[in-house]
Short mmCIF file of C-alpha atoms and ligand atoms in Angstrom, two decimals:
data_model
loop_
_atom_site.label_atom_id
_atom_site.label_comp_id
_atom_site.label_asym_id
_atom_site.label_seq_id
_atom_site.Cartn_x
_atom_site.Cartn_y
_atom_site.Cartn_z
CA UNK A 15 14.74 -22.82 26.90
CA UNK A 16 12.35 -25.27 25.85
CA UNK A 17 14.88 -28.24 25.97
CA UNK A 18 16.17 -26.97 29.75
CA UNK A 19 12.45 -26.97 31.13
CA UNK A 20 12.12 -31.03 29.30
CA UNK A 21 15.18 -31.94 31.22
CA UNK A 22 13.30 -30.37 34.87
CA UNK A 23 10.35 -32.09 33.71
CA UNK A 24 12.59 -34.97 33.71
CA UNK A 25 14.38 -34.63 36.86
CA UNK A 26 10.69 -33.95 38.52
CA UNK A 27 9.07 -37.20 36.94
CA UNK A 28 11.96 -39.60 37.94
CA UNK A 29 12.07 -37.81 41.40
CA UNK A 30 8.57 -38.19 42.26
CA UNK A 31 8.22 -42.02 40.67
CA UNK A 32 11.19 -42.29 42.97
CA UNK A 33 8.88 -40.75 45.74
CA UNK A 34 6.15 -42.76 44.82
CA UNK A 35 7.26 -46.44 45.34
CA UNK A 36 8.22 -44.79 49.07
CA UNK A 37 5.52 -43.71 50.38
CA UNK A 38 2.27 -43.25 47.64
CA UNK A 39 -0.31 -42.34 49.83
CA UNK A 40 1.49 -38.62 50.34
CA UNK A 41 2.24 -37.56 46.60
CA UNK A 42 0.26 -34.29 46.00
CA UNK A 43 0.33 -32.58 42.21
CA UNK A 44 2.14 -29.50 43.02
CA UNK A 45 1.83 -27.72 39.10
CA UNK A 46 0.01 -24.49 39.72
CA UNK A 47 -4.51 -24.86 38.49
CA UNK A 48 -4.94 -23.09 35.26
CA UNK A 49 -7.55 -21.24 36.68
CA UNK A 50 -4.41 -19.34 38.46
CA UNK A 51 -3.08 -18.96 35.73
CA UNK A 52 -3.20 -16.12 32.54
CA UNK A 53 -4.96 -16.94 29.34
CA UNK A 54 -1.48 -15.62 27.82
CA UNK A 55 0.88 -17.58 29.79
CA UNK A 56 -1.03 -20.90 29.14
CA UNK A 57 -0.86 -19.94 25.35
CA UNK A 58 2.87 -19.54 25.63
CA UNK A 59 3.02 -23.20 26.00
CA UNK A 60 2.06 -23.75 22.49
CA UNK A 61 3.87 -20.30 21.27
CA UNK A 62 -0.16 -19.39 20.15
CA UNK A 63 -0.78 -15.50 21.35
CA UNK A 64 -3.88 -15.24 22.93
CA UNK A 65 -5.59 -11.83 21.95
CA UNK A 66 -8.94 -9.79 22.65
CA UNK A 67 -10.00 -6.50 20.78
CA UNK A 68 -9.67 -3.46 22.89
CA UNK A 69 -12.43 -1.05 23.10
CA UNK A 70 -10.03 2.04 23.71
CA UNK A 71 -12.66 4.53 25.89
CA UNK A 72 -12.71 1.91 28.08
CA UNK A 73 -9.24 1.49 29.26
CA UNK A 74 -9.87 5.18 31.47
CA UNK A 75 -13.01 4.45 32.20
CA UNK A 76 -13.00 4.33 36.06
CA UNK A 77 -16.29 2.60 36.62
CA UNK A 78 -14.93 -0.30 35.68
CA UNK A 79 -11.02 -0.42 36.43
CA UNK A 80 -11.84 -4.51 35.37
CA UNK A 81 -11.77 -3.70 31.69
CA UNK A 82 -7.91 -2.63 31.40
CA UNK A 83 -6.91 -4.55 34.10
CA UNK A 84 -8.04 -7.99 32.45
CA UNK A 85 -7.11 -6.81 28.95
CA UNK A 86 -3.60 -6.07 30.17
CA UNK A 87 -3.03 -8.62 32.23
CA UNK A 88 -4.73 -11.73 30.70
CA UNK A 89 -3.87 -11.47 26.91
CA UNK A 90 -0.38 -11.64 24.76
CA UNK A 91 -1.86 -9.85 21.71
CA UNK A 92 -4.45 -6.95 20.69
CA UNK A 93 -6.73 -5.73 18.02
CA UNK A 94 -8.40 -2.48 18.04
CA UNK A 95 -12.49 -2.91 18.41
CA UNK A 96 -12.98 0.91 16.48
CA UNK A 97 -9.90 2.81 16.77
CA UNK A 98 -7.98 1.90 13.33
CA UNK A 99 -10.97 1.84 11.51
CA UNK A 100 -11.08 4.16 8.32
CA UNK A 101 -14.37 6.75 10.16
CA UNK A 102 -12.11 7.10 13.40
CA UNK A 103 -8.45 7.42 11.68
CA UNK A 104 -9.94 10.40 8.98
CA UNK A 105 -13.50 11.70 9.81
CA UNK A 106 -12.74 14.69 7.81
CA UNK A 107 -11.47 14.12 4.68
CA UNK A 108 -7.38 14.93 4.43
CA UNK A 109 -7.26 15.07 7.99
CA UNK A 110 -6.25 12.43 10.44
CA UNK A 111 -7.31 12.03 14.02
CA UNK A 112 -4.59 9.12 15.21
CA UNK A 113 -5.64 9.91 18.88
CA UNK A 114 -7.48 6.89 19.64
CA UNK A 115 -5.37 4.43 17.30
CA UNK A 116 -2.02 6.29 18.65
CA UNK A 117 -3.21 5.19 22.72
CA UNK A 118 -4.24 1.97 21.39
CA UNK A 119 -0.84 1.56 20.18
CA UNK A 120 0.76 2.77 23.40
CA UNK A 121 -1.29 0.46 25.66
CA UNK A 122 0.00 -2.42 23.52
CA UNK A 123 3.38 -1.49 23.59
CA UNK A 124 3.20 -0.98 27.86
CA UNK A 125 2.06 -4.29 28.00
CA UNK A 126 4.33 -5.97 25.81
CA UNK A 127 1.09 -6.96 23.60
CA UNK A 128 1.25 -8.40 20.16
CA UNK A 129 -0.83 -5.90 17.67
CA UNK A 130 -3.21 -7.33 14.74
CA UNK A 131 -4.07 -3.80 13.09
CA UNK A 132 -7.74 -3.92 12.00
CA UNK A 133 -8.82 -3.19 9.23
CA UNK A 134 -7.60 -1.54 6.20
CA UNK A 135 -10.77 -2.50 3.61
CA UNK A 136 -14.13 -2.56 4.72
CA UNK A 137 -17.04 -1.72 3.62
CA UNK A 138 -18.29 -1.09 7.12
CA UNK A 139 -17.36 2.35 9.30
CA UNK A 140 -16.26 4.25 6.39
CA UNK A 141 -16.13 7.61 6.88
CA UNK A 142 -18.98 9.44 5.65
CA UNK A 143 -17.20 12.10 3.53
CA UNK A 144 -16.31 9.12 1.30
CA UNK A 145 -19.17 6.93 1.09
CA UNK A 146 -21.30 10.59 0.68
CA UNK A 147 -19.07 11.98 -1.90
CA UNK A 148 -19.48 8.52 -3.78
CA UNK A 149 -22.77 8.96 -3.90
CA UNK A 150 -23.23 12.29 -5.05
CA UNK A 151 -20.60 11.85 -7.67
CA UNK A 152 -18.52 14.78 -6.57
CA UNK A 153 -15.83 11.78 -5.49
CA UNK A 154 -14.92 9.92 -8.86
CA UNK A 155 -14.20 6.39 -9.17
CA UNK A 156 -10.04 7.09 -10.39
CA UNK A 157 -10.45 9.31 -6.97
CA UNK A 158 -11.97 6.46 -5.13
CA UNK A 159 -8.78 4.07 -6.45
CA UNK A 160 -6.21 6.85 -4.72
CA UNK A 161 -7.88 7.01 -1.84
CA UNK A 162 -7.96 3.54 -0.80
CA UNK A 163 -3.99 3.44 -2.08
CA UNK A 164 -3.60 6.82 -0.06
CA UNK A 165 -5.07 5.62 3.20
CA UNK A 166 -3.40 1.94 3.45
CA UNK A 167 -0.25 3.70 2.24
CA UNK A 168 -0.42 6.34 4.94
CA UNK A 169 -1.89 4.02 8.09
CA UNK A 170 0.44 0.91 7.24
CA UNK A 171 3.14 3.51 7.12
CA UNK A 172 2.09 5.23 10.31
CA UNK A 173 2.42 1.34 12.51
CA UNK A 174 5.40 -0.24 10.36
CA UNK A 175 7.11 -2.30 12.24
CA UNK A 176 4.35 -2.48 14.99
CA UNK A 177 2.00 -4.74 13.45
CA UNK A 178 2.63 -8.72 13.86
CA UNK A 179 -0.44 -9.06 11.62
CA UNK A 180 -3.00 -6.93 9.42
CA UNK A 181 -6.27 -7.28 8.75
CA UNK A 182 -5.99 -5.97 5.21
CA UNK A 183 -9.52 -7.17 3.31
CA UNK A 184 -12.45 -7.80 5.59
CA UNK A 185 -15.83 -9.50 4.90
CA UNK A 186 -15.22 -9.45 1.03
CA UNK A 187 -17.03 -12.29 0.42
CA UNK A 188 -20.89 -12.59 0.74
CA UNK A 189 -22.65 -15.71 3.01
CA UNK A 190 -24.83 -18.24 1.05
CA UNK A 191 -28.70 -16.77 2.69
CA UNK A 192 -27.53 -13.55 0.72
CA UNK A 193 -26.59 -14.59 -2.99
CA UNK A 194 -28.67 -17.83 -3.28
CA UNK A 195 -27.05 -20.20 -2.09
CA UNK A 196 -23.87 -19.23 -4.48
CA UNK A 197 -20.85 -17.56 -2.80
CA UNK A 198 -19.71 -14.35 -4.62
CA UNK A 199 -17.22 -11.34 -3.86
CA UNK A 200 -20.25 -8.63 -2.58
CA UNK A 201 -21.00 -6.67 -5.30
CA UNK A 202 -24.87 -5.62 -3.69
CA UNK A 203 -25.61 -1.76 -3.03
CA UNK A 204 -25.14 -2.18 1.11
CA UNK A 205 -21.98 -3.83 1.08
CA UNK A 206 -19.92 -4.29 -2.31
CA UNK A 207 -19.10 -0.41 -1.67
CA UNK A 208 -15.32 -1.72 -2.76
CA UNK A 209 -16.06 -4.00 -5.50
CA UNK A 210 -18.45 -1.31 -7.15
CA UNK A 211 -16.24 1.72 -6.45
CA UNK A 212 -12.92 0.55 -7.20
CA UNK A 213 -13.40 -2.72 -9.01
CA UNK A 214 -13.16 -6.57 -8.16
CA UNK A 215 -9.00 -5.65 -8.36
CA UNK A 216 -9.29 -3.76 -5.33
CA UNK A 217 -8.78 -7.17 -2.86
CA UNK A 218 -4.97 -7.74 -4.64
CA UNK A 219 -4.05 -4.20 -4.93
CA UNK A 220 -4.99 -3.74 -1.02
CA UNK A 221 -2.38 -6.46 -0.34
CA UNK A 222 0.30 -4.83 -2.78
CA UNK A 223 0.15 -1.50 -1.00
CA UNK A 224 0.39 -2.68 2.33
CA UNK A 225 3.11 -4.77 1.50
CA UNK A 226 5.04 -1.51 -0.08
CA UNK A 227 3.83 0.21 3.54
CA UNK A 228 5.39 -2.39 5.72
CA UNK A 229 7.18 -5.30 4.34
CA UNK A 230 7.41 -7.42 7.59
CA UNK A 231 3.52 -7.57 8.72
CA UNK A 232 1.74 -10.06 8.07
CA UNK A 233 -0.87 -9.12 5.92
CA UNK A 234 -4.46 -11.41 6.27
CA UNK A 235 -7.90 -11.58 4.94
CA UNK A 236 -10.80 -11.74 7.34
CA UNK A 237 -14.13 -12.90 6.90
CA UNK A 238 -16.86 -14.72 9.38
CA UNK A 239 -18.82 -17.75 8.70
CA UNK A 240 -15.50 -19.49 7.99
CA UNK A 241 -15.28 -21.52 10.85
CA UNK A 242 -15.02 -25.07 8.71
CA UNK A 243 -15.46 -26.71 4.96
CA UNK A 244 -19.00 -27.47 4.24
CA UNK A 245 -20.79 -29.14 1.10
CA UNK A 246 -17.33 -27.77 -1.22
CA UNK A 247 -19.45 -26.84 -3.79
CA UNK A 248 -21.02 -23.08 -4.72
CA UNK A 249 -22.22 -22.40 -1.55
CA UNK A 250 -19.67 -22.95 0.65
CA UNK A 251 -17.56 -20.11 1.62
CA UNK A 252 -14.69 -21.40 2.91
CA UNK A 253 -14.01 -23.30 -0.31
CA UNK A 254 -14.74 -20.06 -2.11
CA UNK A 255 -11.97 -18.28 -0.32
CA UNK A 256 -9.51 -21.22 -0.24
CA UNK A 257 -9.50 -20.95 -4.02
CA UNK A 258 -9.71 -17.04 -3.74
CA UNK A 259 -6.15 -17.10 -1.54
CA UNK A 260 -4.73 -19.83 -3.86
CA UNK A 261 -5.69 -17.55 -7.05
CA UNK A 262 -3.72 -14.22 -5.26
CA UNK A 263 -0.98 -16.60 -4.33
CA UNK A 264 -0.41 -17.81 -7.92
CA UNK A 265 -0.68 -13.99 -9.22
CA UNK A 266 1.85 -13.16 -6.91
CA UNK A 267 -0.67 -11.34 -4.45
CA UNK A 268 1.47 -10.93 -0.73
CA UNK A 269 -0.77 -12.32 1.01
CA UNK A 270 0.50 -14.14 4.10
CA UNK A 271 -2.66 -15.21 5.83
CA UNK A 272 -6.66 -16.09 6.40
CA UNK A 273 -8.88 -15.18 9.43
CA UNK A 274 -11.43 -16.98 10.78
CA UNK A 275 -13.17 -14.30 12.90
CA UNK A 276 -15.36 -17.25 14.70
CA UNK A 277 -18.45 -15.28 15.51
CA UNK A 278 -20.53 -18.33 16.80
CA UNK A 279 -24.37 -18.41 18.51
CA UNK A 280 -25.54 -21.35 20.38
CA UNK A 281 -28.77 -21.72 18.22
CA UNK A 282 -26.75 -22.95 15.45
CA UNK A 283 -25.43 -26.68 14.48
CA UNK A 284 -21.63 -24.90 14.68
CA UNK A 285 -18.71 -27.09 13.53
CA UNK A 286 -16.56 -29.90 15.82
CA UNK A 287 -13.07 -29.18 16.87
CA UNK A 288 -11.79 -31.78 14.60
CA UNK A 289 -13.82 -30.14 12.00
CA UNK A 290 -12.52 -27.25 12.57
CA UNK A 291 -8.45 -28.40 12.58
CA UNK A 292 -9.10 -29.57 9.05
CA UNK A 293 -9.99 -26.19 8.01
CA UNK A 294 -7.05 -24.77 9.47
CA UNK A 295 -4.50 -27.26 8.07
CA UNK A 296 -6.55 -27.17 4.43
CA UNK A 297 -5.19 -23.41 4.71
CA UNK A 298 -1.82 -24.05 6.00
CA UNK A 299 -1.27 -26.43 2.68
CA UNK A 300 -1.82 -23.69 0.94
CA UNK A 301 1.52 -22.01 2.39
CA UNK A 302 -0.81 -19.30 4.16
CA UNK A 303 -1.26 -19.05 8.34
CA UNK A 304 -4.03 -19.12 9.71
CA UNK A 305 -5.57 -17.26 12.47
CA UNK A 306 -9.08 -17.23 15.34
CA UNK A 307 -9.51 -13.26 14.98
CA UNK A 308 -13.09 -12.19 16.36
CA UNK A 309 -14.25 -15.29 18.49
CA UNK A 310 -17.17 -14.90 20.62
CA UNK A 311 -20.00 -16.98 21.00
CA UNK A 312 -23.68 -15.67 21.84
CA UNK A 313 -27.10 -16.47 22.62
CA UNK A 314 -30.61 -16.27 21.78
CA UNK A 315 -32.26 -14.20 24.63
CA UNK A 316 -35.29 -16.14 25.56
CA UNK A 317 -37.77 -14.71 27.79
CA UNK A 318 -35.53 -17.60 30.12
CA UNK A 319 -32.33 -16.41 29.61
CA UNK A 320 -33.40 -12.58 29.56
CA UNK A 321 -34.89 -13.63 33.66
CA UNK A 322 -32.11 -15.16 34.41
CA UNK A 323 -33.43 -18.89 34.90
CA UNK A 324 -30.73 -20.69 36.24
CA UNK A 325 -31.91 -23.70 33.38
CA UNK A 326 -31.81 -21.57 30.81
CA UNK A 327 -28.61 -20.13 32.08
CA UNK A 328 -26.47 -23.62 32.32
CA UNK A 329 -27.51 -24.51 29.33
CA UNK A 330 -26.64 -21.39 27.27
CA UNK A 331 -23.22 -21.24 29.09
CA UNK A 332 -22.27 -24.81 28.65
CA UNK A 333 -23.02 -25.05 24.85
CA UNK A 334 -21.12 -21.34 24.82
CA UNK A 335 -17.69 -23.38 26.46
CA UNK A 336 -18.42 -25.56 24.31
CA UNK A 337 -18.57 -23.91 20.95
CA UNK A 338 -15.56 -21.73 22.76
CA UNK A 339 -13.49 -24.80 23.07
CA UNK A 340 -13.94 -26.11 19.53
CA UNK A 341 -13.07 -22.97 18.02
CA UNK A 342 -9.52 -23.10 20.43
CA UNK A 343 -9.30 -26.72 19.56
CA UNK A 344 -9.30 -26.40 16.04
CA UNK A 345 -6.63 -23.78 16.02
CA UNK A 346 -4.22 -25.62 18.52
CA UNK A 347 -4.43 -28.44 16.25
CA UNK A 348 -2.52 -26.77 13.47
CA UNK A 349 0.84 -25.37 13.71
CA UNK A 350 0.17 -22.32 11.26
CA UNK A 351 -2.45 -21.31 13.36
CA UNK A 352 -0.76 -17.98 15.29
CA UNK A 353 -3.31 -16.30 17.27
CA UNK A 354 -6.66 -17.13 19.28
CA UNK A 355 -8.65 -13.84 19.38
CA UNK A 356 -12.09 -13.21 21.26
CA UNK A 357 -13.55 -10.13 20.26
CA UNK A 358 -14.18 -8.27 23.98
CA UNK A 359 -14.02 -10.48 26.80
CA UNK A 360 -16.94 -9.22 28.90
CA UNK A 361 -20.96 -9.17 28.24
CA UNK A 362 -21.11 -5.90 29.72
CA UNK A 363 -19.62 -4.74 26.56
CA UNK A 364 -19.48 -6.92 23.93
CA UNK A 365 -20.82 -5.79 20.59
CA UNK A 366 -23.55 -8.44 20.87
CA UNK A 367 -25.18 -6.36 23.87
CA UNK A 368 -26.03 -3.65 21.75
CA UNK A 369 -26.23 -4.97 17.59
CA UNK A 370 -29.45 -5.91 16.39
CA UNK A 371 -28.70 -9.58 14.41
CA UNK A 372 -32.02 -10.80 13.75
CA UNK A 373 -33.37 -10.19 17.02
CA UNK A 374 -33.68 -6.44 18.00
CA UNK A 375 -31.11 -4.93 19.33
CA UNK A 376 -28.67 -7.51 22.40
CA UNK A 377 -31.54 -10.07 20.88
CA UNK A 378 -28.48 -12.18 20.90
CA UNK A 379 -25.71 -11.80 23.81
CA UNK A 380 -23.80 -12.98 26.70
CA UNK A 381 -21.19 -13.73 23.84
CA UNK A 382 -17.99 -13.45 26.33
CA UNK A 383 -16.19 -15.38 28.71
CA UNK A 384 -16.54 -13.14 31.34
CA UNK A 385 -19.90 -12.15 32.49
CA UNK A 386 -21.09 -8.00 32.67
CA UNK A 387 -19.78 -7.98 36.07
CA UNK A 388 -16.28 -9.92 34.99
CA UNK A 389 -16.67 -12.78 36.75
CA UNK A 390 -15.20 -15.46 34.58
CA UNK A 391 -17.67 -18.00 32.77
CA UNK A 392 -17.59 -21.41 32.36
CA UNK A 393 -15.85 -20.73 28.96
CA UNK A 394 -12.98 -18.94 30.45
CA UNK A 395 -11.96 -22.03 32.15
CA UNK A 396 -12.68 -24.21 29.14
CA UNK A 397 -10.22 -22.35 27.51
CA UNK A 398 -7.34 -22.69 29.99
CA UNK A 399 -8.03 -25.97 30.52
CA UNK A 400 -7.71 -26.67 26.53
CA UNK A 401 -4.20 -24.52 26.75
CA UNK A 402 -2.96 -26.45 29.94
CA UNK A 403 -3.85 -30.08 29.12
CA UNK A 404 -2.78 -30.47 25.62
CA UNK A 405 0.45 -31.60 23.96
CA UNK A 406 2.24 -34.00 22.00
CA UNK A 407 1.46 -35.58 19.36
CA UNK A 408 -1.70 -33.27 18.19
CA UNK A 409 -0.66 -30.32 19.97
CA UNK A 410 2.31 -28.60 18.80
CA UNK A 411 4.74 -25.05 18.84
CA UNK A 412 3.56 -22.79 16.36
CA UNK A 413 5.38 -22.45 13.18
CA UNK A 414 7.04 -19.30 13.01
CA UNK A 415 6.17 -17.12 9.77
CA UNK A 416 7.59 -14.58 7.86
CA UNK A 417 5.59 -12.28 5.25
CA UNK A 418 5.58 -14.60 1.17
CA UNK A 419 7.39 -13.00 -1.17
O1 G3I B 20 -19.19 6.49 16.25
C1 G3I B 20 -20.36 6.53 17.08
C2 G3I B 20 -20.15 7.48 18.17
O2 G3I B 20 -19.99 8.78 17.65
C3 G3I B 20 -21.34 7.42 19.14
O3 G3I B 20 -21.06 8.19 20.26
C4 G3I B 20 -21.59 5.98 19.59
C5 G3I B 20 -22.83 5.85 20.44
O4 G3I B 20 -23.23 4.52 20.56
O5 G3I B 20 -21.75 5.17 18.46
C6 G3I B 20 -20.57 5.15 17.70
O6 G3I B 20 -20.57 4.22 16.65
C7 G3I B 20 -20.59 2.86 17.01
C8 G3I B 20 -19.20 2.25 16.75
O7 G3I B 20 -19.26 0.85 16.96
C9 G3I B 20 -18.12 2.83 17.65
O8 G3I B 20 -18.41 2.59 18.98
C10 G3I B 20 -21.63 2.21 16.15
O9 G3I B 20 -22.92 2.67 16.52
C11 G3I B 20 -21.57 0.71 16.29
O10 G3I B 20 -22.42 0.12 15.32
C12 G3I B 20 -20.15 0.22 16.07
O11 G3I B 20 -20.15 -1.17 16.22
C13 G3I B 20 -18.97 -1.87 15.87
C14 G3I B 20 -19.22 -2.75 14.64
O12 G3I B 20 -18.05 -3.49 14.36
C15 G3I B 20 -19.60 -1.93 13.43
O13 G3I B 20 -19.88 -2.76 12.35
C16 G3I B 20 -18.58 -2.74 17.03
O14 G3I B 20 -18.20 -1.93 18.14
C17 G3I B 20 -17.43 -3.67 16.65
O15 G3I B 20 -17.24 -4.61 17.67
C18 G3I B 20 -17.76 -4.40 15.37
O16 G3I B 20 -16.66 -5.20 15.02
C19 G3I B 20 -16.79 -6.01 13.86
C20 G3I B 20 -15.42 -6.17 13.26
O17 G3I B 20 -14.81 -4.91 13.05
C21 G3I B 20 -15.47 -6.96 11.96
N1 G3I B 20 -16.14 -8.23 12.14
C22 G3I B 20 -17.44 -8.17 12.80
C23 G3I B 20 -17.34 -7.42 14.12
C24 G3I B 20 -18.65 -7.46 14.85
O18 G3I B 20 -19.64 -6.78 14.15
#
């Protein structure tokens, strides 16, 4: 396939130098603007699957008929926003709801989509029957070490063969500001819910019984502020996870993979493209893929941006593309790198239009590459144009993986 379309390529160059030395004043570039183009079909050139996370109310919801038609149309692979998240899948304790996850699934499958399930272990969006019962004792910690078996067993089962890739252990780690500048599994009251509950073996029994659920997924951790190596000392997290995954790999642990969810904001220094790559192929040497899983990239709402100051505005938008493009960048350059996910696509709603981080509640937004009326952003075509004119020698086909034994 690939070698057939070379030899076209071919045919076309020779026939147009050919063309050329005739008449050069008339040759016109007839290759189709990637702005015509799908973000999914312009990923296919690299075999990278270009995803978004799917916020399933909104695929019926007929004020905006937008929403499902970009989501469908413009992306080779999916993750559910909410839907397979432990609250939604069993609000009542022993009984499932697979409503929302189950239509997720379908709209995938309609669309020929790749699926990333998301996310097995988190202590986010639990349901409250569990994270109650916990605390009232009347749930016991040997109890709280079959549920979490019970529920990976039972939703891994429920999608085998579906998922490409799972988000198995999410946001294990804590961030540098938290611990004191040294980088520990969370073990505080608000979020080491796992760590305290079950015990620090919870991360490599997680990726044991999704394995046993579905041996050909691909099973990944995910965590944000991963985006590059920093100092490589105690308060770097990347480096803290790199020797995390290589610890699980040498005990045997299945796991097959490391997200970088790539939650950026254009009030921080961020990391280069090139800076970037490296993290990526520091990864891949450890025999693991790599993946882009949440990327979005927001702003500080100044009283400029919030008025719509057309300054303020350019600004925010070009250092979004920007950050947008490195993040892309980074993953293109390494050939373990599968999938390039934004997390939503529009700022009508994106989870930054709504979450208080630091700044009140959308205090930091326009985060997508489509604006809240979908027209695309400068980003949007920063991203095709990083998928359309790339190649050879940095820019290679994917390496295809298949779950470690
Ligand atoms: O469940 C209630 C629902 O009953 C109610 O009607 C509705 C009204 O607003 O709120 C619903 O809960 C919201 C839930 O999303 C489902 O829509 C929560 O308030 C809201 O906080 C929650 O936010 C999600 C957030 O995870 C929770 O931490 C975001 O949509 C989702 O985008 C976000 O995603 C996470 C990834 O899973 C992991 N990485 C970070 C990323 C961004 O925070």
């Amino acid at each position: 396939m690939k070698l057939r379309r070379s030899i076209l390529i071919g045919a076309v160059a020779a026939a147009t130098v050919g063309a050329l030395t005739v008449a050069p004043a008339v040759a016109t570039l007839t290759a189709k603007s990637p702005a015509d183009q799908s973000l999914k079909a312009l990923g296919q050139r690299h075999d990278l699957a270009i995803g978004t996370a799917v916020n399933v109310d909104l695929l019926s919801d007929s004020t905006q008929p937008q929403y499902k038609e970009i989501a469908s149309s413009q992306f080779s692979s999916v993750t559910a926003e909410n839907a397979m998240k432990w609250e939604s899948i069993e609000p009542t304790k022993g009984t499932y709801d697979w409503t929302k996850a189950d239509a997720f699934m379908k709209f995938a499958k309609d669309n020929h989509q790749l699926v990333r399930g998301h996310v097995l272990v988190w202590h986010n969006q639990l349901p409250k029957w569990l994270t109650d019962g916990v605390t009232a004792g009347t749930i016991t910690k040997p109890q709280v070490r079959e549920l979490l078996k019970k529920h990976i067993t039972d939703v891994v089962s429920r999608y085998k063969g579906q998922i490409w890739q799972w988000d198995v252990v999410n946001e294990a780690v804590s961030d540098p500001w938290e611990t004191n500048n040294v980088i520990k599994l969370r073990d505080d009251a608000a979020k080491g819910f796992w760590y305290n509950n079950y015990g620090p073996d919870y991360i490599a029994d997680a990726f044991k019984f999704a394995r046993a659920a579905d041996p050909k997924a691909l099973l990944f951790y995910n965590d944000y502020n991963l985006d590059a190596f920093g100092s490589g000392g105690a308060d770097d997290k990347s480096q803290f996870v790199y020797t995390m995954v290589k610890d699980l790999r040498a005990k045997g642990v299945p796991i097959d993979g490391v997200g970088s969810q790539g939650h950026l904001s254009t009030r921080y220094g961020n990391f280069d493209a090139i800076q970037i790559a490296d993290w990526h192929n520091k990864f891949a040497g450890l025999g693991v893929a790599t993946a882009v899983t949440e990327a979005d990239v927001r702003s500080l709402m100044t009283d400029a941006l919030k008025a719509n100051n057309s300054d303020a505005i350019n600004e925010a938008f070009q250092a979004q593309a920007a950050n947008y493009s490195a993040l892309l960048q980074g993953c293109l350059a390494s050939r373990h790198c599968l999938s390039f996910t934004v997390w939503g696509f529009d700022d009508k709603n994106s989870w930054t239009a709504t979450t208080d981080l630091g700044s009140g509640p959308g205090g930091e937004a326009l985060a997508a590459i489509y604006d809240a009326t979908y027209k695309p952003k400068r980003a949007l075509n920063t991203l095709k144009a990083d998928l359309a004119y790339t190649g050879a020698p940095y820019v290679l086909d994917r390496i295809p993986q298949r779950p470690r034994r």
